[in-house]
PDB file of C-alpha atoms in Angstrom:
ATOM      1  CA  MET A   1      45.513-112.385 -13.489  1.00 68.00           C
ATOM      2  CA  ILE A   2      42.384-111.846 -15.298  1.00 71.00           C
ATOM      3  CA  ILE A   3      39.033-112.911 -13.727  1.00 84.00           C
ATOM      4  CA  TYR A   4      36.668-113.729 -16.501  1.00 86.00           C
ATOM      5  CA  GLY A   5      33.489-115.685 -16.888  1.00 92.00           C
ATOM      6  CA  THR A   6      29.606-115.198 -17.956  1.00 92.00           C
ATOM      7  CA  ASN A   7      26.753-114.092 -16.579  1.00 93.00           C
ATOM      8  CA  SER A   8      22.744-113.538 -17.563  1.00 94.00           C
ATOM      9  CA  LYS A   9      20.258-110.755 -17.632  1.00 95.00           C
ATOM     10  CA  ASN A  10      16.619-111.339 -17.530  1.00 95.00           C
ATOM     11  CA  LEU A  11      14.980-109.236 -20.424  1.00 95.00           C
ATOM     12  CA  GLY A  12      11.694-109.375 -18.570  1.00 94.00           C
ATOM     13  CA  SER A  13       8.181-110.799 -20.292  1.00 93.00           C
ATOM     14  CA  ARG A  14       5.466-110.149 -22.511  1.00 93.00           C
ATOM     15  CA  LYS A  15       2.058-111.813 -22.733  1.00 94.00           C
ATOM     16  CA  LEU A  16       1.614-113.533 -26.195  1.00 92.00           C
ATOM     17  CA  GLN A  17      -1.926-112.565 -27.965  1.00 91.00           C
ATOM     18  CA  GLY A  18      -4.174-115.264 -29.513  1.00 89.00           C
ATOM     19  CA  VAL A  19      -2.114-118.337 -28.718  1.00 90.00           C
ATOM     20  CA  LYS A  20      -3.342-121.429 -26.437  1.00 91.00           C
ATOM     21  CA  CYS A  21      -1.167-123.393 -24.024  1.00 92.00           C
ATOM     22  CA  PRO A  22      -0.462-126.667 -25.513  1.00 91.00           C
ATOM     23  CA  ASN A  23      -0.801-128.464 -22.125  1.00 92.00           C
ATOM     24  CA  CYS A  24      -3.978-126.537 -20.787  1.00 93.00           C
ATOM     25  CA  GLU A  25      -5.248-124.464 -23.545  1.00 91.00           C
ATOM     26  CA  ALA A  26      -5.348-121.527 -21.477  1.00 92.00           C
ATOM     27  CA  THR A  27      -4.263-118.178 -22.986  1.00 92.00           C
ATOM     28  CA  GLU A  28      -2.236-116.926 -20.645  1.00 92.00           C
ATOM     29  CA  ILE A  29       1.046-117.519 -22.437  1.00 94.00           C
ATOM     30  CA  HIS A  30       4.110-115.288 -21.466  1.00 96.00           C
ATOM     31  CA  ALA A  31       7.224-115.176 -23.533  1.00 95.00           C
ATOM     32  CA  GLN A  32      10.416-114.327 -21.602  1.00 96.00           C
ATOM     33  CA  ALA A  33      14.174-113.830 -22.539  1.00 96.00           C
ATOM     34  CA  VAL A  34      17.431-114.190 -20.971  1.00 96.00           C
ATOM     35  CA  SER A  35      20.672-112.559 -22.360  1.00 96.00           C
ATOM     36  CA  SER A  36      24.003-114.323 -21.684  1.00 95.00           C
ATOM     37  CA  TYR A  37      27.039-111.857 -21.732  1.00 95.00           C
ATOM     38  CA  VAL A  38      30.755-112.309 -21.014  1.00 94.00           C
ATOM     39  CA  THR A  39      32.364-110.360 -18.029  1.00 94.00           C
ATOM     40  CA  VAL A  40      35.905-109.617 -17.302  1.00 91.00           C
ATOM     41  CA  PHE A  41      36.537-108.298 -13.898  1.00 88.00           C
ATOM     42  CA  TRP A  42      32.849-108.621 -13.501  1.00 88.00           C
ATOM     43  CA  ILE A  43      32.453-105.692 -15.935  1.00 91.00           C
ATOM     44  CA  PRO A  44      30.046-106.667 -18.965  1.00 93.00           C
ATOM     45  CA  ILE A  45      31.828-107.150 -22.084  1.00 93.00           C
ATOM     46  CA  PHE A  46      29.698-108.250 -24.693  1.00 93.00           C
ATOM     47  CA  PRO A  47      26.219-110.276 -25.094  1.00 95.00           C
ATOM     48  CA  TYR A  48      26.619-113.635 -26.967  1.00 93.00           C
ATOM     49  CA  ARG A  49      23.229-115.216 -26.688  1.00 93.00           C
ATOM     50  CA  LYS A  50      19.707-114.867 -26.187  1.00 94.00           C
ATOM     51  CA  LYS A  51      17.490-117.536 -24.837  1.00 95.00           C
ATOM     52  CA  TYR A  52      13.738-117.442 -25.237  1.00 95.00           C
ATOM     53  CA  SER A  53      10.997-119.488 -23.434  1.00 95.00           C
ATOM     54  CA  THR A  54       7.485-119.360 -22.641  1.00 95.00           C
ATOM     55  CA  VAL A  55       5.449-119.994 -19.498  1.00 96.00           C
ATOM     56  CA  CYS A  56       1.793-120.599 -18.883  1.00 95.00           C
ATOM     57  CA  LYS A  57       0.647-118.769 -15.903  1.00 93.00           C
ATOM     58  CA  ASN A  58      -2.488-121.050 -15.517  1.00 94.00           C
ATOM     59  CA  CYS A  59      -0.365-124.609 -15.428  1.00 94.00           C
ATOM     60  CA  THR A  60       2.836-123.057 -15.091  1.00 94.00           C
ATOM     61  CA  GLN A  61       4.503-125.181 -17.993  1.00 94.00           C
ATOM     62  CA  VAL A  62       7.806-123.859 -19.165  1.00 95.00           C
ATOM     63  CA  LEU A  63       8.757-124.358 -22.986  1.00 95.00           C
ATOM     64  CA  LYS A  64      12.041-124.034 -24.353  1.00 94.00           C
ATOM     65  CA  LYS A  65      12.142-122.973 -27.776  1.00 91.00           C
ATOM     66  CA  LYS A  66      12.924-126.168 -29.202  1.00 92.00           C
ATOM     67  CA  GLU A  67      10.051-127.790 -27.257  1.00 94.00           C
ATOM     68  CA  MET A  68       7.437-125.098 -28.740  1.00 93.00           C
ATOM     69  CA  PRO A  69       4.711-126.057 -31.379  1.00 92.00           C
ATOM     70  CA  GLN A  70       5.227-124.321 -34.477  1.00 92.00           C
ATOM     71  CA  SER A  71       2.387-121.840 -34.069  1.00 89.00           C
ATOM     72  CA  LEU A  72       4.239-120.787 -30.493  1.00 92.00           C
ATOM     73  CA  LYS A  73       7.559-120.301 -32.313  1.00 92.00           C
ATOM     74  CA  ASP A  74       5.916-118.031 -34.832  1.00 92.00           C
ATOM     75  CA  LYS A  75       4.219-115.893 -32.117  1.00 92.00           C
ATOM     76  CA  LEU A  76       7.512-115.789 -30.318  1.00 92.00           C
ATOM     77  CA  ALA A  77       9.230-114.607 -33.377  1.00 91.00           C
ATOM     78  CA  MET A  78       6.909-111.555 -34.020  1.00 91.00           C
ATOM     79  CA  GLU A  79       7.548-110.461 -30.173  1.00 90.00           C
ATOM     80  CA  LYS A  80      11.576-110.943 -30.300  1.00 90.00           C
ATOM     81  CA  GLY A  81      12.041-107.127 -31.292  1.00 88.00           C
ATOM     82  CA  HIS A  82      10.497-106.147 -27.762  1.00 91.00           C
ATOM     83  CA  PHE A  83      13.163-108.038 -25.954  1.00 93.00           C
ATOM     84  CA  LYS A  84      15.941-105.239 -26.061  1.00 93.00           C
ATOM     85  CA  THR A  85      19.551-106.126 -25.092  1.00 92.00           C
ATOM     86  CA  PRO A  86      20.626-103.555 -22.347  1.00 93.00           C
ATOM     87  CA  PHE A  87      23.165-100.863 -23.619  1.00 93.00           C
ATOM     88  CA  TYR A  88      25.407-101.476 -20.425  1.00 93.00           C
ATOM     89  CA  LEU A  89      26.027-105.060 -21.609  1.00 94.00           C
ATOM     90  CA  PHE A  90      28.343-103.555 -24.072  1.00 93.00           C
ATOM     91  CA  SER A  91      30.396-101.810 -21.427  1.00 93.00           C
ATOM     92  CA  GLY A  92      33.684-103.707 -22.079  1.00 92.00           C
ATOM     93  CA  LEU A  93      33.418-102.987 -25.867  1.00 93.00           C
ATOM     94  CA  ILE A  94      32.684 -99.230 -25.213  1.00 94.00           C
ATOM     95  CA  ILE A  95      35.615 -98.789 -22.599  1.00 93.00           C
ATOM     96  CA  LEU A  96      38.214-100.709 -25.196  1.00 92.00           C
ATOM     97  CA  ALA A  97      37.061 -98.516 -28.145  1.00 94.00           C
ATOM     98  CA  LEU A  98      37.264 -95.567 -25.996  1.00 95.00           C
ATOM     99  CA  LEU A  99      40.916 -96.591 -24.903  1.00 95.00           C
ATOM    100  CA  ILE A 100      41.873 -97.463 -28.310  1.00 96.00           C
ATOM    101  CA  THR A 101      40.590 -94.070 -29.565  1.00 96.00           C
ATOM    102  CA  LEU A 102      42.586 -92.296 -26.777  1.00 96.00           C
ATOM    103  CA  ALA A 103      45.488 -94.410 -27.484  1.00 94.00           C
ATOM    104  CA  PHE A 104      45.852 -93.217 -31.080  1.00 95.00           C
ATOM    105  CA  TYR A 105      45.194 -89.645 -30.100  1.00 95.00           C
ATOM    106  CA  LEU A 106      48.027 -89.663 -27.482  1.00 93.00           C
ATOM    107  CA  SER A 107      50.304 -91.489 -30.059  1.00 92.00           C
ATOM    108  CA  GLY A 108      49.590 -88.673 -32.642  1.00 93.00           C
ATOM    109  CA  GLN A 109      50.121 -85.949 -30.051  1.00 94.00           C
ATOM    110  CA  HIS A 110      53.519 -87.702 -29.089  1.00 92.00           C
ATOM    111  CA  ASP A 111      54.605 -87.767 -32.792  1.00 92.00           C
ATOM    112  CA  LYS A 112      53.561 -84.242 -33.395  1.00 94.00           C
ATOM    113  CA  ARG A 113      55.453 -82.852 -30.632  1.00 94.00           C
ATOM    114  CA  LEU A 114      58.470 -85.051 -31.312  1.00 94.00           C
ATOM    115  CA  ALA A 115      58.551 -83.787 -34.803  1.00 94.00           C
ATOM    116  CA  GLU A 116      58.321 -80.095 -33.348  1.00 94.00           C
ATOM    117  CA  ASN A 117      61.246 -81.032 -31.022  1.00 94.00           C
ATOM    118  CA  VAL A 118      63.352 -82.470 -33.727  1.00 94.00           C
ATOM    119  CA  GLY A 119      63.281 -79.319 -35.456  1.00 92.00           C
ATOM    120  CA  ASN A 120      63.904 -77.314 -32.365  1.00 92.00           C
ATOM    121  CA  LEU A 121      66.767 -78.770 -30.393  1.00 94.00           C
ATOM    122  CA  GLN A 122      68.406 -76.701 -27.682  1.00 93.00           C
ATOM    123  CA  SER A 123      71.476 -76.967 -25.342  1.00 94.00           C
ATOM    124  CA  LYS A 124      71.012 -79.930 -22.858  1.00 95.00           C
ATOM    125  CA  ASP A 125      68.247 -81.549 -24.488  1.00 96.00           C
ATOM    126  CA  ILE A 126      68.658 -85.176 -24.493  1.00 96.00           C
ATOM    127  CA  VAL A 127      67.880 -87.202 -27.910  1.00 97.00           C
ATOM    128  CA  VAL A 128      67.201 -90.898 -27.481  1.00 97.00           C
ATOM    129  CA  PHE A 129      68.222 -93.027 -30.526  1.00 97.00           C
ATOM    130  CA  LYS A 130      66.277 -96.460 -31.107  1.00 96.00           C
ATOM    131  CA  VAL A 131      69.612 -98.471 -31.957  1.00 94.00           C
ATOM    132  CA  ALA A 132      67.357-101.776 -32.315  1.00 93.00           C
ATOM    133  CA  HIS A 133      64.815-103.707 -30.884  1.00 92.00           C
ATOM    134  CA  LYS A 134      64.619-102.660 -27.043  1.00 92.00           C
ATOM    135  CA  GLU A 135      67.926-101.012 -27.451  1.00 95.00           C
ATOM    136  CA  TYR A 136      68.571 -97.354 -27.126  1.00 96.00           C
ATOM    137  CA  SER A 137      71.308 -95.050 -26.974  1.00 96.00           C
ATOM    138  CA  PHE A 138      71.522 -91.296 -25.906  1.00 97.00           C
ATOM    139  CA  ALA A 139      73.048 -87.869 -26.993  1.00 96.00           C
ATOM    140  CA  GLU A 140      73.085 -84.687 -25.267  1.00 96.00           C
ATOM    141  CA  ILE A 141      72.693 -81.385 -27.331  1.00 96.00           C
ATOM    142  CA  GLU A 142      75.896 -78.921 -26.762  1.00 95.00           C
ATOM    143  CA  THR A 143      74.825 -76.182 -29.111  1.00 94.00           C
ATOM    144  CA  HIS A 144      72.668 -75.551 -32.149  1.00 87.00           C
ATOM    145  CA  SER A 145      74.431 -73.128 -34.903  1.00 86.00           C
ATOM    146  CA  ASN A 146      72.537 -72.309 -37.733  1.00 84.00           C
ATOM    147  CA  ASP A 147      71.719 -75.623 -39.703  1.00 89.00           C
ATOM    148  CA  THR A 148      74.318 -77.688 -37.577  1.00 95.00           C
ATOM    149  CA  ILE A 149      73.548 -79.301 -34.278  1.00 95.00           C
ATOM    150  CA  TYR A 150      76.433 -80.330 -32.041  1.00 97.00           C
ATOM    151  CA  MET A 151      76.052 -83.036 -29.565  1.00 96.00           C
ATOM    152  CA  ARG A 152      77.913 -85.406 -27.064  1.00 96.00           C
ATOM    153  CA  TYR A 153      76.854 -89.212 -27.347  1.00 95.00           C
ATOM    154  CA  GLY A 154      76.360 -91.078 -24.672  1.00 94.00           C
ATOM    155  CA  ASN A 155      78.919 -93.913 -23.626  1.00 94.00           C
ATOM    156  CA  TYR A 156      76.034 -96.392 -22.802  1.00 94.00           C
ATOM    157  CA  THR A 157      73.217 -98.034 -24.096  1.00 94.00           C
ATOM    158  CA  TYR A 158      70.145 -98.978 -22.469  1.00 94.00           C
ATOM    159  CA  ASP A 159      68.017-102.432 -23.007  1.00 95.00           C
ATOM    160  CA  GLY A 160      64.397-102.830 -22.528  1.00 94.00           C
ATOM    161  CA  TYR A 161      61.498-100.470 -23.409  1.00 94.00           C
ATOM    162  CA  LYS A 162      61.789 -96.983 -24.191  1.00 94.00           C
ATOM    163  CA  PRO A 163      63.342 -95.275 -21.056  1.00 94.00           C
ATOM    164  CA  SER A 164      61.205 -92.479 -19.381  1.00 94.00           C
ATOM    165  CA  GLU A 165      62.811 -89.147 -18.596  1.00 94.00           C
ATOM    166  CA  SER A 166      63.254 -89.997 -14.977  1.00 94.00           C
ATOM    167  CA  LYS A 167      64.925 -93.161 -16.096  1.00 94.00           C
ATOM    168  CA  VAL A 168      67.371 -91.252 -18.179  1.00 94.00           C
ATOM    169  CA  GLU A 169      67.963 -88.750 -15.428  1.00 93.00           C
ATOM    170  CA  LYS A 170      68.867 -91.726 -13.177  1.00 93.00           C
ATOM    171  CA  LEU A 171      71.150 -93.286 -15.435  1.00 92.00           C
ATOM    172  CA  LYS A 172      72.981 -90.105 -16.169  1.00 91.00           C
ATOM    173  CA  ALA A 173      73.235 -89.685 -12.438  1.00 91.00           C
ATOM    174  CA  SER A 174      74.579 -93.001 -12.041  1.00 91.00           C
ATOM    175  CA  GLU A 175      77.586 -92.766 -14.360  1.00 89.00           C
ATOM    176  CA  THR A 176      79.885 -89.764 -14.337  1.00 88.00           C
ATOM    177  CA  ASP A 177      80.962 -90.329 -17.836  1.00 92.00           C
ATOM    178  CA  PHE A 178      77.712 -91.046 -19.072  1.00 94.00           C
ATOM    179  CA  PHE A 179      78.199 -88.712 -22.058  1.00 94.00           C
ATOM    180  CA  SER A 180      81.460 -88.499 -24.059  1.00 94.00           C
ATOM    181  CA  THR A 181      83.927 -85.463 -23.931  1.00 93.00           C
ATOM    182  CA  GLU A 182      83.902 -85.661 -27.659  1.00 94.00           C
ATOM    183  CA  ILE A 183      81.722 -83.404 -29.638  1.00 95.00           C
ATOM    184  CA  ASP A 184      79.946 -84.763 -32.765  1.00 95.00           C
ATOM    185  CA  PHE A 185      77.458 -82.961 -35.225  1.00 95.00           C
ATOM    186  CA  PHE A 186      74.474 -83.613 -37.320  1.00 94.00           C
ATOM    187  CA  THR A 187      72.850 -81.236 -39.937  1.00 95.00           C
ATOM    188  CA  GLN A 188      69.098 -80.597 -39.466  1.00 94.00           C
ATOM    189  CA  LYS A 189      68.470 -82.461 -42.593  1.00 95.00           C
ATOM    190  CA  GLN A 190      70.206 -85.708 -41.433  1.00 95.00           C
ATOM    191  CA  LEU A 191      68.301 -85.421 -38.139  1.00 95.00           C
ATOM    192  CA  ASP A 192      65.001 -84.987 -39.888  1.00 94.00           C
ATOM    193  CA  SER A 193      65.970 -88.112 -41.987  1.00 95.00           C
ATOM    194  CA  LEU A 194      66.521 -90.015 -38.846  1.00 95.00           C
ATOM    195  CA  TYR A 195      63.421 -88.920 -37.562  1.00 95.00           C
ATOM    196  CA  ALA A 196      61.679 -89.967 -40.687  1.00 94.00           C
ATOM    197  CA  LYS A 197      63.262 -93.652 -40.605  1.00 94.00           C
ATOM    198  CA  GLY A 198      62.123 -93.871 -36.874  1.00 93.00           C
ATOM    199  CA  GLU A 199      65.676 -93.699 -35.366  1.00 95.00           C
ATOM    200  CA  ILE A 200      64.936 -90.901 -33.038  1.00 96.00           C
ATOM    201  CA  ALA A 201      62.444 -92.407 -30.266  1.00 96.00           C
ATOM    202  CA  GLU A 202      62.208 -89.599 -27.861  1.00 96.00           C
ATOM    203  CA  ILE A 203      63.778 -86.165 -27.160  1.00 97.00           C
ATOM    204  CA  TYR A 204      63.574 -84.950 -23.411  1.00 96.00           C
ATOM    205  CA  LYS A 205      63.786 -81.155 -23.177  1.00 94.00           C
ATOM    206  CA  LYS A 206      65.737 -79.249 -20.812  1.00 88.00           C
ATOM    207  CA  LYS A 207      63.799 -78.437 -17.683  1.00 77.00           C
TER     208      LYS A 207
END
């Protein structure tokens, strides 16, 4: 369950010079601003609104922006730049941007490593083929001779998200005939083509 909501942050106050209170004509008019922001799990995500008001320190009259005379609105407009939104109110967006950047980086590193492994298959390596959406098959490398890779196909497929290495090991342990006894082969060029088409999802190297 995602807990989300809103909150607000007082951005402080600032005395407005050269204006009088429309109620008591005192010159002790202070502008104040409040920033409203969205939260998820109490973490600030982004600010979405600033509300401005003025308060007279003499008669305590508080005016919202729509209640102010034009002269007060004009003076307030000149002072808005002094009410800065705290950087931390963008924390959620910053975290999200960092996570997206990290995801792209890790995906790139995975693709680079997978491409290297496709070209360097060794005995007992396990190839995970993507058969269809959320469907995978397996093959275990038997030997690698020149440009030909010999392997034994799996007798079982797996439905779901791409299985982890530990999941594949559990599947192997649960079935004595997990891999066929028959030997098939691919040329390196054929395997490179399968990888380019996205049909090789993963290679788990022998440890």
